[in-house]
Coordinates of C-alpha atoms in Angstrom, one line a residue:
M1 CA -0.1 0.1 0.0
D2 CA 2.9 2.3 0.8
E3 CA 4.0 2.1 -2.7
L4 CA 0.7 2.5 -4.3
L5 CA 0.2 5.6 -2.1
L6 CA 3.3 7.2 -3.0
A7 CA 3.1 6.7 -6.7
W8 CA -0.3 8.6 -6.5
F9 CA 1.2 11.3 -4.4
A10 CA 3.9 11.7 -7.0
A11 CA 1.3 12.6 -9.5
H12 CA -1.4 14.1 -7.5
G13 CA 0.3 15.7 -4.4
R14 CA -0.6 19.4 -3.3
E15 CA 2.4 21.9 -3.8
L16 CA 2.6 23.3 -0.3
P17 CA 5.5 25.8 0.5
W18 CA 6.5 24.0 3.6
R19 CA 6.9 21.0 1.9
G20 CA 9.9 22.5 0.3
T21 CA 11.9 23.1 3.5
R22 CA 13.9 21.2 6.3
D23 CA 13.8 24.4 8.7
P24 CA 12.3 23.3 11.8
Y25 CA 11.1 26.8 12.7
A26 CA 9.4 27.1 9.4
I27 CA 7.8 23.7 9.8
L28 CA 6.7 24.8 13.4
V29 CA 5.0 27.5 12.0
S30 CA 3.1 25.6 9.4
E31 CA 1.9 22.9 12.2
V32 CA 0.8 25.5 14.6
M33 CA -1.1 27.4 11.8
L34 CA -2.6 24.3 10.5
Q35 CA -3.9 23.0 14.0
Q36 CA -7.5 24.6 13.4
T37 CA -7.3 26.6 10.0
Q38 CA -7.9 25.2 6.7
V39 CA -4.6 24.8 4.4
E40 CA -5.9 27.6 1.9
R41 CA -6.1 30.3 4.3
V42 CA -2.7 29.1 5.7
V43 CA -0.6 29.3 2.8
P44 CA -0.5 33.1 2.4
R45 CA -0.4 33.8 6.2
W46 CA 2.4 31.3 6.7
R47 CA 4.6 33.1 3.8
A48 CA 3.9 36.6 5.3
W49 CA 4.8 35.3 8.8
L50 CA 8.1 33.9 7.5
E51 CA 8.9 37.0 5.7
R52 CA 8.3 39.2 8.5
W53 CA 10.1 36.6 11.4
P54 CA 12.2 34.3 9.0
T55 CA 14.0 33.0 12.3
P56 CA 12.9 32.1 15.8
E57 CA 15.5 34.9 17.0
A58 CA 13.7 37.1 14.8
L59 CA 10.4 36.6 16.1
A60 CA 11.5 36.3 19.8
E61 CA 12.6 40.0 19.2
A62 CA 9.1 41.0 18.6
S63 CA 6.5 41.8 21.2
P64 CA 3.7 39.4 22.2
A65 CA 1.3 42.1 20.7
D66 CA 3.2 42.1 17.2
A67 CA 2.5 38.2 17.3
I68 CA -1.0 38.6 18.0
R69 CA -1.7 41.4 15.4
E70 CA 0.0 39.4 12.8
W71 CA -2.3 36.4 13.8
Q72 CA -5.6 38.1 13.2
G73 CA -8.0 36.4 11.2
L74 CA -6.5 32.6 11.7
G75 CA -8.5 32.3 15.0
Y76 CA -7.5 30.6 18.1
N77 CA -5.0 33.4 18.9
R78 CA -3.3 31.6 22.1
R79 CA -1.5 29.9 19.1
A80 CA 0.1 33.2 18.3
L81 CA 1.2 33.6 22.0
S82 CA 2.3 30.0 22.2
L83 CA 4.5 30.4 18.8
H84 CA 6.0 33.3 20.2
R85 CA 7.0 31.8 23.7
A86 CA 8.3 28.9 21.9
A87 CA 10.5 31.3 19.6
R88 CA 11.9 32.9 22.6
A89 CA 12.7 29.6 24.3
I90 CA 14.7 28.5 21.1
A91 CA 16.4 31.7 20.7
A92 CA 17.4 31.4 24.5
E93 CA 18.2 27.7 24.5
G94 CA 18.2 26.2 20.9
W95 CA 16.1 23.1 20.1
P96 CA 15.3 21.1 22.8
D97 CA 15.8 17.0 22.4
D98 CA 12.3 16.6 23.5
L99 CA 10.3 19.0 21.5
T100 CA 7.3 18.9 23.9
E101 CA 9.2 21.0 26.1
L102 CA 8.3 24.1 23.8
P103 CA 5.4 26.1 24.7
G104 CA 2.2 24.9 22.6
V105 CA 4.2 21.9 21.2
G106 CA 2.3 18.6 22.1
P107 CA 3.4 15.0 21.1
Y108 CA 1.8 15.3 17.4
T109 CA 3.4 18.4 16.6
A110 CA 6.5 17.2 17.9
A111 CA 6.6 14.2 15.8
A112 CA 5.7 16.3 12.8
I113 CA 8.9 18.5 13.3
R114 CA 10.9 15.3 13.7
N115 CA 9.5 13.8 10.6
Q116 CA 9.8 16.7 8.3
A117 CA 12.7 18.9 9.7
F118 CA 14.9 16.0 11.0
G119 CA 14.0 13.1 8.9
E120 CA 13.4 10.8 11.9
A121 CA 11.5 7.4 11.2
V122 CA 8.4 8.6 12.9
L123 CA 5.0 8.9 11.7
P124 CA 2.7 11.6 13.2
V125 CA -0.7 10.7 13.5
D126 CA -3.5 13.1 13.1
T127 CA -7.1 12.6 12.2
N128 CA -6.6 11.9 8.5
V129 CA -3.7 9.5 9.2
A130 CA -5.6 7.6 11.7
R131 CA -8.7 7.4 9.6
I132 CA -6.5 5.8 6.5
Q133 CA -4.8 3.6 8.7
E134 CA -8.0 2.3 10.7
R135 CA -10.0 2.0 7.2
T136 CA -7.2 0.1 5.4
G137 CA -5.9 -1.8 8.2
H138 CA -2.4 -0.9 7.3
S139 CA 0.5 0.7 9.3
F140 CA 2.2 3.2 6.9
R141 CA 5.8 4.2 6.8
P142 CA 6.9 7.5 8.0
E143 CA 8.1 8.7 4.5
A144 CA 4.2 8.3 3.5
L145 CA 3.2 11.2 5.7
Q146 CA 2.5 14.1 3.1
A147 CA 1.0 11.5 1.0
L148 CA -1.5 10.4 3.9
F149 CA -2.2 14.3 4.6
D150 CA -3.2 14.6 1.1
L151 CA -5.2 11.3 0.7
G152 CA -7.2 12.3 3.7
A153 CA -7.9 15.7 2.8
T154 CA -9.0 15.2 -0.7
T155 CA -10.0 11.3 -1.1
C156 CA -10.4 9.2 1.9
L157 CA -12.9 11.9 3.3
A158 CA -14.4 11.7 6.9
R159 CA -18.1 10.6 6.0
V160 CA -18.3 10.0 2.3
P161 CA -15.0 8.9 1.1
R162 CA -14.2 9.0 -2.8
C163 CA -13.2 5.4 -3.2
S164 CA -13.4 5.5 -6.9
A165 CA -10.3 7.9 -7.0
C166 CA -8.6 6.2 -4.2
P167 CA -5.0 4.5 -5.2
L168 CA -5.7 2.1 -2.3
A169 CA -9.3 0.8 -3.0
A170 CA -8.6 -2.3 -4.7
A171 CA -7.1 -3.6 -1.4
C172 CA -9.0 -1.6 1.1
P173 CA -11.5 -3.7 3.3
S174 CA -13.3 -0.4 3.9
R175 CA -14.0 0.4 0.1
G176 CA -17.6 1.8 -0.4
L177 CA -18.5 2.3 3.3
R178 CA -20.3 5.4 4.2
Y179 CA -19.8 6.9 7.8
E180 CA -21.6 8.8 10.4
P181 CA -21.3 12.7 10.2
L182 CA -18.8 13.8 12.7
R183 CA -19.7 16.3 15.2
R184 CA -19.2 19.7 13.7
Q185 CA -17.4 22.6 15.2
S186 CA -20.0 24.9 17.0
R187 CA -21.2 27.9 15.0
F188 CA -18.8 31.0 14.9
E189 CA -21.6 33.6 14.1
G190 CA -23.1 34.9 17.2
S191 CA -20.9 32.8 19.5
F192 CA -18.8 33.5 22.3
R193 CA -15.7 32.6 20.2
Q194 CA -16.8 35.6 17.9
R195 CA -17.1 38.3 20.9
R196 CA -13.8 37.2 21.9
A197 CA -12.6 37.9 18.6
A198 CA -14.2 41.1 18.0
L199 CA -13.0 42.5 21.5
L200 CA -9.5 41.4 20.4
R201 CA -9.6 43.2 17.2
L202 CA -10.9 46.5 19.1
V203 CA -7.9 46.2 21.5
A204 CA -5.3 45.3 18.8
A205 CA -6.2 48.5 16.8
E206 CA -5.6 50.5 20.1
P207 CA -6.0 50.4 23.8
R208 CA -9.7 50.7 24.8
P209 CA -11.2 51.7 28.1
L210 CA -12.3 48.9 30.3
A211 CA -15.9 50.2 31.1
E212 CA -16.7 50.0 27.0
L213 CA -15.8 46.3 26.7
D214 CA -17.5 43.0 26.9
G215 CA -16.5 42.0 30.3
E216 CA -17.2 38.4 29.9
A217 CA -15.0 38.0 26.5
L218 CA -12.5 40.4 28.5
D219 CA -12.0 38.0 31.2
S220 CA -11.6 35.2 29.1
L221 CA -8.9 36.9 27.1
R222 CA -7.2 37.9 30.1
R223 CA -6.9 34.4 31.2
D224 CA -5.2 33.4 28.1
G225 CA -2.8 35.9 28.3
L226 CA -4.2 37.7 25.2
V227 CA -4.9 41.3 26.8
R228 CA -3.7 43.4 30.0
V229 CA -5.3 46.0 31.9
D230 CA -3.4 49.0 33.1
D231 CA -4.9 52.1 34.5
G232 CA -8.5 51.0 33.2
L233 CA -7.2 50.6 29.7
V234 CA -7.2 47.4 28.0
A235 CA -4.3 46.5 25.8
L236 CA -2.4 43.8 24.2
P237 CA 0.4 42.2 26.1
S238 CA 3.7 43.9 26.0

């Protein structure tokens, strides 16, 4: 199955800019951005981020506020703070042997960096990879990672897989099956997440008087370290 998948990937793989680098920092940025954001939205933002801060040392010299402002529109802004803190840790101490020591880096992200940047024989298992391995009953080799990403994103879909276009269909025991819809993310419009995002945009533009702001959303952002309150004014962290 690995050979079939890799042959398919050679002909149909997506051209994503981070696939052309072994720079662990560039891959870290891509992985953090991709955690809860679609690939199409990430590509231009990844390029802009790396153009502004091409190294962890460059990002470490920026303020948390700068990182939050650059992140606007990608959602889940705590990721910007985690990435900034990780850059400061790397700038100060270098890359740790255990990448999960970096802020915001869990076992999956650590494995993804080890595979893509350092060429280690480890297969990070995200939702797409897990789904394909479960359906095929096959444990894929680490070098099939990018092909698994693309197959899961374009063909072996969560609910209605496109088995007629799948290079593994002939040997797949799950061919033709349909699946229950997955629980969808709660609606953004009118949600508390939207209130948080709206408040953060206001504060990112300029400090705002505490009394003018949504208190519940403000408390939530303060707990996440995304805003600070000084002398009755709410601002981004310095």
